[in-house]
Every structure is written in structure tokens, then in C-alpha cells.
Amino acid sequence: HVFIERLTSTPTYKGNNMNADALKKMAAEAALRYIQPGMVVGVGTGSTTNFFIAALGAAKIHVDGYVASSIATENRLKAQGLNVLDLNATGDIPVYVDGADEADPHFRLIKGGGGALTREKIVASAARLFICIADVSKDKPMLGKFPLPVEVIPFARSFVARQLVKLGGSPTLRNGVTTDNGNVILDVTGLDLSDPLRMEESINAIPGVLDNGIFAHRRADVMLFGSADGVIERK
Ligand code: 5RP
């Protein structure tokens, strides 16, 4: 990655009283410049992505269609009258836009706060360009404060939890949550994420784990952070 840090827009809002939603919206709207007519666009999940979906609905760009990373996103896209496509029918896609729970200076991410991490990683991996949109509070020197979401087949829940403890983590079952794939989420604190690539692999090697929220193998290509001074773009 070439680290270009620049403000991409004249600040719309000034001062310290901007709330996180205004910053998320700013980042989401900045991602529109990457969307061209005729594209298939992958769409993530979460409150920041919801601002992106609203912006897509308003912008009416003549794209070929959208690939949703969750049932929630599919429903929101349809509610905007936007055409949802099956990833099995699109082949690889030019662009994917999604939020994150944490992002490090190498564009590696923790995702899955909304529980959609597995489909998100699939769509991100099928995309040539992954644009991550977030408020600037997600910009971290290193990953690991946010509890790491791990999607687990229910049958393996206790076994996987014990293996996560052996890796140094403290897993907690996310109560009342079933993923779009019919699985449960363990949120894991205390892991050493100084080598995110290795930890992503070690967790995914546990039988019963579907995927985990470390996006190090498929990190973002572009970061758009909404800040009180405007949108910070890194790529
Ligand atoms: C969902 C995700 C989200 O992108 C992440 O949790 C950030 O969410 P938000 O935009 O609501 O802050 O990974 O699985």
C-alpha cells in the first residue's frame, strides 16, 4: 500500500460536536465516487454501510446490481429499489464497500460486530477493490481492543471456546444471536493480535470455526475515515 493521507472534501461540519453518525455518513458518501455505471457493487453490513445504501438509493447510479453481505443488507437494498444479485451468478466483482470495528495502519481490520463477518469476507475476497468506510474512532495503531467475533457451528461451541482459551483468549457467547448461516458468535477478548495474519489462520484452523473477524489476508485497499476535518482517504 502507498500511504497517501489527504482530506478528500472540504469539511462539511466543523467543530467537536459531530456525532459518530455524521462521521459515518460522511465516509459513506465519499465512497460513492468509486461507484461507476455498469459495475456490480458488493455491499457490507452495519450502521456505516446503511448510510452508504441510503446514498446509493439517492444517487441512482446505473450499476448492474448489488451483492449483499447479509440478509439485513439485502432487505435494505431492496427497500431502496436496488437490484440484488447472487454472488454465484456474478463472478468476481470490481468493488466492495463495508465498515469495520477497528482498522490498523496496514488496512487490516476487525469486523463482525454485526455478526456478518463470514459473508463479508467472502464478498470482500471476490472483489478487486475493498473500500472500508468508518468514523475516525475506528482508526487504531494496532488491532485487538475490540472483542474478536468468531462464527462457530453450534455443535462445536464449547470445544471451540476451549481452543480459543488455549490461544490466550476469553470467549463469550453472543446471547440470542444466530447468524445468517445458522451459527453462533463467540466474542473473544485478550488475544494477542500483534501478528493478525497468523492469528486469523490459527483461529480458522480450529474445527468448527467457520471464520473469524480478522481481515488480514483480505485487508482493505482504501480507507475512508469520516473526521471533524472532513474525509481522510488512505490508499
Ligand atoms: C458487521 C461489520 C460492520 O462493518 C462493523 O461491525 C462496523 O459496524 P458499524 O458500521 O455499525 O460501526 O463488520 O459484521
PDB file of N, CA, C and O and ligand atoms in Angstrom, residues 24 44-49 98-101 110-117 120 133 135 138 146, ligand 1:
ATOM      1  N   LYS A  24     -19.829   8.798  10.110  1.00  0.00           N
ATOM      2  CA  LYS A  24     -20.071   7.586   9.313  1.00  0.00           C
ATOM      3  C   LYS A  24     -20.690   7.958   7.966  1.00  0.00           C
ATOM      4  O   LYS A  24     -20.312   7.424   6.918  1.00  0.00           O
ATOM      5  N   GLY A  44     -21.525  -4.143   2.222  1.00  0.00           N
ATOM      6  CA  GLY A  44     -21.315  -4.710   3.545  1.00  0.00           C
ATOM      7  C   GLY A  44     -22.531  -4.603   4.443  1.00  0.00           C
ATOM      8  O   GLY A  44     -23.672  -4.472   3.979  1.00  0.00           O
ATOM      9  N   THR A  45     -22.265  -4.637   5.738  1.00  0.00           N
ATOM     10  CA  THR A  45     -23.344  -4.682   6.730  1.00  0.00           C
ATOM     11  C   THR A  45     -22.976  -3.774   7.904  1.00  0.00           C
ATOM     12  O   THR A  45     -21.811  -3.725   8.307  1.00  0.00           O
ATOM     13  N   GLY A  46     -23.988  -3.100   8.445  1.00  0.00           N
ATOM     14  CA  GLY A  46     -23.744  -2.287   9.645  1.00  0.00           C
ATOM     15  C   GLY A  46     -24.259  -0.872   9.491  1.00  0.00           C
ATOM     16  O   GLY A  46     -24.772  -0.493   8.428  1.00  0.00           O
ATOM     17  N   SER A  47     -24.106  -0.086  10.538  1.00  0.00           N
ATOM     18  CA  SER A  47     -24.690   1.258  10.532  1.00  0.00           C
ATOM     19  C   SER A  47     -23.988   2.180   9.520  1.00  0.00           C
ATOM     20  O   SER A  47     -24.638   3.033   8.906  1.00  0.00           O
ATOM     21  N   THR A  48     -22.688   2.023   9.335  1.00  0.00           N
ATOM     22  CA  THR A  48     -21.979   2.870   8.360  1.00  0.00           C
ATOM     23  C   THR A  48     -22.408   2.492   6.943  1.00  0.00           C
ATOM     24  O   THR A  48     -22.691   3.361   6.105  1.00  0.00           O
ATOM     25  N   THR A  49     -22.482   1.189   6.705  1.00  0.00           N
ATOM     26  CA  THR A  49     -22.931   0.722   5.391  1.00  0.00           C
ATOM     27  C   THR A  49     -24.371   1.149   5.126  1.00  0.00           C
ATOM     28  O   THR A  49     -24.727   1.428   3.971  1.00  0.00           O
ATOM     29  N   ASP A  98     -17.606  -1.568   2.736  1.00  0.00           N
ATOM     30  CA  ASP A  98     -18.074  -2.073   4.029  1.00  0.00           C
ATOM     31  C   ASP A  98     -17.404  -1.292   5.155  1.00  0.00           C
ATOM     32  O   ASP A  98     -16.358  -0.645   4.954  1.00  0.00           O
ATOM     33  N   GLY A  99     -17.995  -1.379   6.328  1.00  0.00           N
ATOM     34  CA  GLY A  99     -17.442  -0.750   7.522  1.00  0.00           C
ATOM     35  C   GLY A  99     -16.463  -1.668   8.235  1.00  0.00           C
ATOM     36  O   GLY A  99     -16.083  -2.723   7.725  1.00  0.00           O
ATOM     37  N   ALA A 100     -16.052  -1.255   9.448  1.00  0.00           N
ATOM     38  CA  ALA A 100     -15.154  -2.071  10.264  1.00  0.00           C
ATOM     39  C   ALA A 100     -15.307  -1.659  11.719  1.00  0.00           C
ATOM     40  O   ALA A 100     -15.777  -0.560  12.019  1.00  0.00           O
ATOM     41  N   ASP A 101     -14.886  -2.560  12.596  1.00  0.00           N
ATOM     42  CA  ASP A 101     -14.877  -2.243  14.024  1.00  0.00           C
ATOM     43  C   ASP A 101     -13.538  -1.640  14.442  1.00  0.00           C
ATOM     44  O   ASP A 101     -13.487  -0.805  15.338  1.00  0.00           O
ATOM     45  N   ILE A 110     -10.600  -5.516  12.080  1.00  0.00           N
ATOM     46  CA  ILE A 110     -11.504  -6.418  12.806  1.00  0.00           C
ATOM     47  C   ILE A 110     -12.904  -6.054  12.363  1.00  0.00           C
ATOM     48  O   ILE A 110     -13.284  -4.872  12.352  1.00  0.00           O
ATOM     49  N   LYS A 111     -13.662  -7.089  11.979  1.00  0.00           N
ATOM     50  CA  LYS A 111     -15.049  -6.911  11.565  1.00  0.00           C
ATOM     51  C   LYS A 111     -15.916  -7.963  12.261  1.00  0.00           C
ATOM     52  O   LYS A 111     -15.427  -8.863  12.897  1.00  0.00           O
ATOM     53  N   GLY A 112     -17.220  -7.792  12.125  1.00  0.00           N
ATOM     54  CA  GLY A 112     -18.129  -8.797  12.668  1.00  0.00           C
ATOM     55  C   GLY A 112     -18.926  -8.339  13.867  1.00  0.00           C
ATOM     56  O   GLY A 112     -19.668  -9.128  14.453  1.00  0.00           O
ATOM     57  N   GLY A 113     -18.774  -7.042  14.211  1.00  0.00           N
ATOM     58  CA  GLY A 113     -19.606  -6.508  15.294  1.00  0.00           C
ATOM     59  C   GLY A 113     -21.083  -6.743  15.015  1.00  0.00           C
ATOM     60  O   GLY A 113     -21.875  -6.944  15.931  1.00  0.00           O
ATOM     61  N   GLY A 114     -21.439  -6.747  13.733  1.00  0.00           N
ATOM     62  CA  GLY A 114     -22.828  -7.004  13.341  1.00  0.00           C
ATOM     63  C   GLY A 114     -23.091  -8.484  13.045  1.00  0.00           C
ATOM     64  O   GLY A 114     -24.197  -8.849  12.653  1.00  0.00           O
ATOM     65  N   GLY A 115     -22.077  -9.315  13.198  1.00  0.00           N
ATOM     66  CA  GLY A 115     -22.255 -10.762  13.055  1.00  0.00           C
ATOM     67  C   GLY A 115     -22.229 -11.278  11.625  1.00  0.00           C
ATOM     68  O   GLY A 115     -22.482 -12.456  11.394  1.00  0.00           O
ATOM     69  N   ALA A 116     -21.899 -10.413  10.668  1.00  0.00           N
ATOM     70  CA  ALA A 116     -21.979 -10.817   9.255  1.00  0.00           C
ATOM     71  C   ALA A 116     -20.605 -11.139   8.667  1.00  0.00           C
ATOM     72  O   ALA A 116     -20.436 -11.189   7.452  1.00  0.00           O
ATOM     73  N   LEU A 117     -19.628 -11.402   9.519  1.00  0.00           N
ATOM     74  CA  LEU A 117     -18.231 -11.444   9.075  1.00  0.00           C
ATOM     75  C   LEU A 117     -17.934 -12.461   7.985  1.00  0.00           C
ATOM     76  O   LEU A 117     -17.132 -12.188   7.095  1.00  0.00           O
ATOM     77  N   GLU A 120     -19.236 -11.313   4.691  1.00  0.00           N
ATOM     78  CA  GLU A 120     -18.472 -10.099   4.359  1.00  0.00           C
ATOM     79  C   GLU A 120     -17.100 -10.469   3.804  1.00  0.00           C
ATOM     80  O   GLU A 120     -16.633  -9.873   2.831  1.00  0.00           O
ATOM     81  N   ILE A 133     -15.174   1.978   4.968  1.00  0.00           N
ATOM     82  CA  ILE A 133     -15.714   3.273   5.402  1.00  0.00           C
ATOM     83  C   ILE A 133     -15.955   3.221   6.912  1.00  0.00           C
ATOM     84  O   ILE A 133     -16.499   2.249   7.420  1.00  0.00           O
ATOM     85  N   ASP A 135     -16.063   5.858  10.820  1.00  0.00           N
ATOM     86  CA  ASP A 135     -15.722   7.091  11.517  1.00  0.00           C
ATOM     87  C   ASP A 135     -14.315   6.934  12.087  1.00  0.00           C
ATOM     88  O   ASP A 135     -13.833   5.813  12.284  1.00  0.00           O
ATOM     89  N   LYS A 138     -12.444   4.427  14.588  1.00  0.00           N
ATOM     90  CA  LYS A 138     -12.057   3.043  14.262  1.00  0.00           C
ATOM     91  C   LYS A 138     -10.592   2.939  13.823  1.00  0.00           C
ATOM     92  O   LYS A 138     -10.089   1.842  13.617  1.00  0.00           O
ATOM     93  N   PHE A 146     -11.092  -4.274  20.361  1.00  0.00           N
ATOM     94  CA  PHE A 146     -12.469  -4.712  20.085  1.00  0.00           C
ATOM     95  C   PHE A 146     -12.514  -6.241  20.207  1.00  0.00           C
ATOM     96  O   PHE A 146     -11.675  -6.934  19.628  1.00  0.00           O
TER      97      PHE A 146
HETATM   98  C1  5RP B   1     -20.687  -6.194  10.555  1.00  0.00           C
HETATM   99  C2  5RP B   1     -19.428  -5.427  10.473  1.00  0.00           C
HETATM  100  C3  5RP B   1     -19.507  -3.944  10.499  1.00  0.00           C
HETATM  101  O1  5RP B   1     -18.894  -3.441   9.368  1.00  0.00           O
HETATM  102  C4  5RP B   1     -18.813  -3.426  11.727  1.00  0.00           C
HETATM  103  O2  5RP B   1     -19.379  -4.056  12.869  1.00  0.00           O
HETATM  104  C5  5RP B   1     -18.953  -1.914  11.851  1.00  0.00           C
HETATM  105  O3  5RP B   1     -20.283  -1.594  12.079  1.00  0.00           O
HETATM  106  P1  5RP B   1     -20.811  -0.108  12.141  1.00  0.00           P
HETATM  107  O4  5RP B   1     -20.709   0.437  10.756  1.00  0.00           O
HETATM  108  O5  5RP B   1     -22.234  -0.255  12.622  1.00  0.00           O
HETATM  109  O6  5RP B   1     -19.945   0.644  13.125  1.00  0.00           O
HETATM  110  O7  5RP B   1     -18.345  -5.965  10.382  1.00  0.00           O
HETATM  111  O8  5RP B   1     -20.464  -7.574  10.651  1.00  0.00           O
END
